[in-house]
Amino acid sequence: MAASTQQPTSSSISAYKAAFLQSCLSANVLTFGTYTLKSGRQSPYFFNAGSFHTSALLSAISTAYAHTIIAFLASHPSIPKPDVLFGPAYKGIPLACTTLLELHRLSPETYSSLSYSFNRKEVKDHGEGGAVVGASLKGKNVLVIDDVITAGTAMRETIKLVEREGGRVVAFVVALDRMERMPGRREREGGVDEGGEEDEEEGEGERMSAMGMIRREFGVQTASIVTLDDLIDLLRGRGDRGDMEKLEGYRRRYLASD
């Protein structure tokens, strides 16, 4: 289905989320159809954060990240104020840099001393050396910003990297929370998750999302600009019943317990 230029309309979607989703639709970052995911699941939608490569789109996503971070920290006062925004290589690098600028624009008195850093894929053994570019992570509270989370592998690697550098990850913020459970044994072995019976066999961990697993395993809070629920609200507001029902069906089949 071709992306429409119709404005998202839903009373349950905040203004910054609506603006972000409109940018996603107009640039075909968010599309609806049938897509085979790495897990083998057939998804009725696809989100390609790698398409945020123009100045207008990068501005849109960094603005949405900044509003999300501000609202998230305000609603979770127990989370320490971050000292560093960390963008995992490679997609996280521009996201961290541009979101840092937007946070300063929105609230300079709060974020004037916030820094950014990112990791090298290969550790540099000359010059300044090291695995991290930008602010040192030693003794710092680190908020990690990335596009989407699938299996949680990259999250775990980032937490370990930050810890090796002497820092502490206090939160993860991503663009989209798909809200779906991790692939079960049958899917990992190349089969299809039929739902129901396998869930009962595999226990609570297998029914959680990747973000839920990180929260449980490391005690790190997570947030997202938008969720699958927001996409369904978007389609409902646009009167797009066909795609809305497909997303609702996908949610029923794969919804995580967390």
Short mmCIF file of C-alpha atoms in Angstrom, two decimals:
data_model
loop_
_atom_site.label_atom_id
_atom_site.label_comp_id
_atom_site.label_asym_id
_atom_site.label_seq_id
_atom_site.Cartn_x
_atom_site.Cartn_y
_atom_site.Cartn_z
CA MET A 1 0.00 0.00 0.00
CA ALA A 2 1.42 3.40 -0.96
CA ALA A 3 2.01 5.81 1.91
CA SER A 4 -0.63 8.52 2.16
CA THR A 5 0.04 12.17 2.89
CA GLN A 6 -3.10 12.33 5.05
CA GLN A 7 -2.25 13.63 8.53
CA PRO A 8 -2.40 11.05 11.33
CA THR A 9 -5.46 11.74 13.45
CA SER A 10 -5.98 10.09 16.82
CA SER A 11 -6.84 11.76 20.08
CA SER A 12 -4.60 9.26 21.92
CA ILE A 13 -1.44 10.21 19.97
CA SER A 14 0.48 13.22 21.26
CA ALA A 15 1.45 16.02 18.87
CA TYR A 16 5.13 15.05 18.63
CA LYS A 17 4.23 11.40 17.97
CA ALA A 18 1.76 12.44 15.27
CA ALA A 19 4.39 14.64 13.61
CA PHE A 20 6.93 11.82 13.78
CA LEU A 21 4.50 9.30 12.27
CA GLN A 22 3.58 11.71 9.48
CA SER A 23 7.27 12.03 8.60
CA CYS A 24 7.56 8.24 8.61
CA LEU A 25 4.60 7.85 6.28
CA SER A 26 5.53 10.61 3.85
CA ALA A 27 9.06 9.23 3.43
CA ASN A 28 8.01 5.54 3.33
CA VAL A 29 9.97 4.88 6.50
CA LEU A 30 6.80 3.20 7.77
CA THR A 31 4.99 1.05 5.21
CA PHE A 32 2.20 -1.50 5.30
CA GLY A 33 2.04 -4.75 3.36
CA THR A 34 3.57 -8.20 3.93
CA TYR A 35 7.19 -8.42 5.08
CA THR A 36 9.27 -11.40 6.14
CA LEU A 37 11.29 -10.59 9.24
CA LYS A 38 14.61 -12.16 10.24
CA SER A 39 12.67 -14.32 12.70
CA GLY A 40 10.63 -15.69 9.79
CA ARG A 41 7.45 -13.96 10.96
CA GLN A 42 5.21 -12.38 8.34
CA SER A 43 4.73 -8.80 9.48
CA PRO A 44 1.98 -6.51 8.11
CA TYR A 45 4.20 -3.44 8.54
CA PHE A 46 7.83 -2.44 8.17
CA PHE A 47 9.81 0.33 9.85
CA ASN A 48 13.12 1.31 8.23
CA ALA A 49 14.94 3.80 10.45
CA GLY A 50 17.87 3.78 8.03
CA SER A 51 15.79 5.97 5.72
CA PHE A 52 16.11 8.98 8.06
CA HIS A 53 18.93 10.43 5.99
CA THR A 54 17.65 13.85 4.90
CA SER A 55 17.93 16.95 7.06
CA ALA A 56 14.14 17.20 7.41
CA LEU A 57 13.74 13.57 8.46
CA LEU A 58 16.70 13.63 10.82
CA SER A 59 15.24 16.75 12.40
CA ALA A 60 11.88 15.02 12.79
CA ILE A 61 13.26 11.92 14.49
CA SER A 62 15.64 13.84 16.78
CA THR A 63 12.78 16.11 17.86
CA ALA A 64 10.65 13.05 18.65
CA TYR A 65 13.49 11.40 20.57
CA ALA A 66 14.09 14.58 22.59
CA HIS A 67 10.42 14.93 23.56
CA THR A 68 10.30 11.23 24.44
CA ILE A 69 13.39 11.47 26.66
CA ILE A 70 12.10 14.56 28.46
CA ALA A 71 8.70 12.97 29.12
CA PHE A 72 10.25 9.63 30.09
CA LEU A 73 12.67 11.10 32.62
CA ALA A 74 9.94 13.32 34.08
CA SER A 75 7.71 10.28 34.63
CA HIS A 76 10.54 8.18 36.10
CA PRO A 77 12.18 10.42 38.73
CA SER A 78 14.12 7.46 40.14
CA ILE A 79 16.26 7.32 36.98
CA PRO A 80 19.47 9.33 37.51
CA LYS A 81 19.93 12.32 35.24
CA PRO A 82 22.04 11.13 32.30
CA ASP A 83 25.51 12.56 31.75
CA VAL A 84 25.97 11.04 28.30
CA LEU A 85 23.79 10.11 25.33
CA PHE A 86 25.35 7.01 23.80
CA GLY A 87 24.67 5.99 20.19
CA PRO A 88 25.76 2.44 19.32
CA ALA A 89 27.52 2.22 15.96
CA TYR A 90 26.37 2.73 13.36
CA LYS A 91 22.74 3.87 13.25
CA GLY A 92 22.83 5.20 16.80
CA ILE A 93 25.62 7.69 16.05
CA PRO A 94 23.63 10.38 14.18
CA LEU A 95 20.64 9.77 16.44
CA ALA A 96 22.63 10.55 19.58
CA CYS A 97 24.31 13.64 18.10
CA THR A 98 21.18 15.26 16.68
CA THR A 99 19.02 14.39 19.69
CA LEU A 100 21.61 16.02 21.96
CA LEU A 101 21.27 19.25 19.98
CA GLU A 102 17.46 19.09 20.15
CA LEU A 103 17.47 18.48 23.91
CA HIS A 104 19.62 21.58 24.34
CA ARG A 105 17.28 23.59 22.14
CA LEU A 106 14.20 22.49 24.10
CA SER A 107 15.69 22.81 27.59
CA PRO A 108 19.15 24.42 27.63
CA GLU A 109 19.13 24.93 31.39
CA THR A 110 18.72 21.16 31.89
CA TYR A 111 20.83 19.71 29.11
CA SER A 112 23.66 22.20 28.54
CA SER A 113 26.21 19.83 30.08
CA LEU A 114 24.89 16.62 28.51
CA SER A 115 27.50 14.97 26.26
CA TYR A 116 27.45 12.33 23.54
CA SER A 117 29.65 9.39 22.69
CA PHE A 118 29.62 6.33 20.47
CA ASN A 119 31.64 3.18 20.01
CA ARG A 120 34.02 2.10 17.29
CA LYS A 121 33.34 -1.25 15.66
CA GLU A 122 37.08 -1.87 15.79
CA VAL A 123 39.18 -0.62 18.70
CA LYS A 124 41.71 2.01 17.63
CA ASP A 125 45.29 1.24 18.75
CA HIS A 126 46.89 4.57 17.76
CA GLY A 127 46.25 8.26 18.30
CA GLU A 128 43.76 8.73 21.12
CA GLY A 129 42.95 5.00 20.84
CA GLY A 130 40.15 3.21 22.62
CA ALA A 131 36.73 1.83 21.81
CA VAL A 132 34.72 5.01 22.43
CA VAL A 133 34.61 8.36 20.62
CA GLY A 134 33.32 11.47 22.38
CA ALA A 135 32.77 11.85 26.10
CA SER A 136 34.41 9.41 28.49
CA LEU A 137 31.95 6.99 30.08
CA LYS A 138 33.92 6.51 33.29
CA GLY A 139 31.74 7.26 36.30
CA LYS A 140 28.90 8.48 34.06
CA ASN A 141 25.19 7.75 33.88
CA VAL A 142 24.52 6.77 30.29
CA LEU A 143 21.27 6.90 28.31
CA VAL A 144 21.46 4.75 25.18
CA ILE A 145 19.57 5.77 22.05
CA ASP A 146 18.96 3.39 19.15
CA ASP A 147 16.45 2.75 16.37
CA VAL A 148 14.67 -0.53 17.14
CA ILE A 149 15.30 -3.57 19.30
CA THR A 150 14.79 -7.06 17.93
CA ALA A 151 16.55 -9.87 19.81
CA GLY A 152 18.18 -7.64 22.43
CA THR A 153 21.68 -8.81 21.48
CA ALA A 154 22.89 -5.29 20.65
CA MET A 155 21.43 -3.99 23.94
CA ARG A 156 23.38 -6.54 25.94
CA GLU A 157 26.60 -5.76 24.06
CA THR A 158 26.11 -2.04 24.69
CA ILE A 159 25.52 -2.54 28.42
CA LYS A 160 28.70 -4.61 28.68
CA LEU A 161 30.70 -2.06 26.68
CA VAL A 162 29.54 0.82 28.87
CA GLU A 163 30.36 -1.17 32.00
CA ARG A 164 33.86 -1.97 30.69
CA GLU A 165 34.39 1.75 30.17
CA GLY A 166 33.37 2.43 33.78
CA GLY A 167 29.90 3.80 33.09
CA ARG A 168 26.38 2.76 33.97
CA VAL A 169 23.45 2.44 31.57
CA VAL A 170 20.41 4.03 33.22
CA ALA A 171 17.94 3.80 30.32
CA PHE A 172 17.39 2.77 26.69
CA VAL A 173 15.24 4.82 24.31
CA VAL A 174 14.30 3.50 20.87
CA ALA A 175 12.13 4.74 18.01
CA LEU A 176 9.69 1.81 17.81
CA ASP A 177 8.61 -0.82 20.31
CA ARG A 178 7.08 -3.67 18.30
CA MET A 179 5.65 -5.12 21.54
CA GLU A 180 6.12 -8.68 20.30
CA ARG A 181 7.48 -11.64 22.17
CA MET A 182 10.88 -13.11 21.48
CA PRO A 183 10.96 -15.98 18.97
CA GLY A 184 10.18 -19.32 20.60
CA ARG A 185 11.96 -22.65 20.15
CA ARG A 186 9.92 -23.60 17.11
CA GLU A 187 10.78 -20.34 15.33
CA ARG A 188 14.47 -20.59 16.25
CA GLU A 189 14.51 -24.04 14.66
CA GLY A 190 13.01 -22.68 11.44
CA GLY A 191 9.36 -23.45 12.09
CA VAL A 192 6.32 -21.24 12.55
CA ASP A 193 5.03 -20.03 15.91
CA GLU A 194 1.43 -21.18 16.05
CA GLY A 195 0.87 -19.56 19.46
CA GLY A 196 -0.76 -21.09 22.51
CA GLU A 197 0.74 -24.50 23.24
CA GLU A 198 4.39 -23.57 22.76
CA ASP A 199 3.98 -20.55 25.02
CA GLU A 200 2.81 -22.76 27.87
CA GLU A 201 5.80 -25.07 27.40
CA GLU A 202 8.53 -22.45 27.22
CA GLY A 203 7.85 -20.34 30.29
CA GLU A 204 7.63 -16.65 31.07
CA GLY A 205 10.96 -15.61 29.53
CA GLU A 206 9.97 -16.82 26.07
CA ARG A 207 6.78 -14.74 26.12
CA MET A 208 8.56 -11.46 26.91
CA SER A 209 9.75 -8.88 24.39
CA ALA A 210 13.44 -8.09 23.93
CA MET A 211 12.93 -4.82 25.82
CA GLY A 212 11.16 -6.66 28.62
CA MET A 213 14.01 -9.15 28.87
CA ILE A 214 16.51 -6.29 29.23
CA ARG A 215 14.40 -4.66 31.94
CA ARG A 216 14.22 -7.93 33.86
CA GLU A 217 17.82 -9.04 33.31
CA PHE A 218 19.61 -5.73 33.94
CA GLY A 219 17.04 -3.57 35.73
CA VAL A 220 17.36 -0.92 33.01
CA GLN A 221 14.25 1.11 32.12
CA THR A 222 13.25 1.43 28.46
CA ALA A 223 11.09 3.78 26.42
CA SER A 224 10.12 4.31 22.80
CA ILE A 225 8.83 7.15 20.64
CA VAL A 226 5.98 4.99 19.39
CA THR A 227 4.65 1.48 19.90
CA LEU A 228 2.62 -1.00 17.90
CA ASP A 229 -0.42 0.30 19.80
CA ASP A 230 0.30 3.79 18.42
CA LEU A 231 0.44 2.42 14.86
CA ILE A 232 -2.94 0.78 15.33
CA ASP A 233 -4.37 4.05 16.73
CA LEU A 234 -2.91 5.84 13.72
CA LEU A 235 -4.67 3.53 11.27
CA ARG A 236 -7.91 3.72 13.23
CA GLY A 237 -7.79 7.52 13.09
CA ARG A 238 -7.16 7.42 9.33
CA GLY A 239 -10.09 5.07 8.79
CA ASP A 240 -7.78 2.43 7.31
CA ARG A 241 -9.70 -0.58 8.55
CA GLY A 242 -7.92 -3.18 6.40
CA ASP A 243 -4.38 -2.52 7.60
CA MET A 244 -5.61 -1.81 11.14
CA GLU A 245 -7.18 -5.27 11.36
CA LYS A 246 -3.98 -6.88 10.05
CA LEU A 247 -1.92 -5.14 12.74
CA GLU A 248 -4.45 -6.08 15.40
CA GLY A 249 -4.22 -9.71 14.27
CA TYR A 250 -0.43 -9.58 14.39
CA ARG A 251 -0.58 -8.08 17.88
CA ARG A 252 -2.94 -10.81 19.10
CA ARG A 253 -0.67 -13.51 17.74
CA TYR A 254 2.70 -12.22 18.96
CA LEU A 255 1.97 -9.82 21.83
CA ALA A 256 4.59 -10.05 24.58
CA SER A 257 3.59 -10.62 28.19
CA ASP A 258 5.33 -7.46 29.38
#
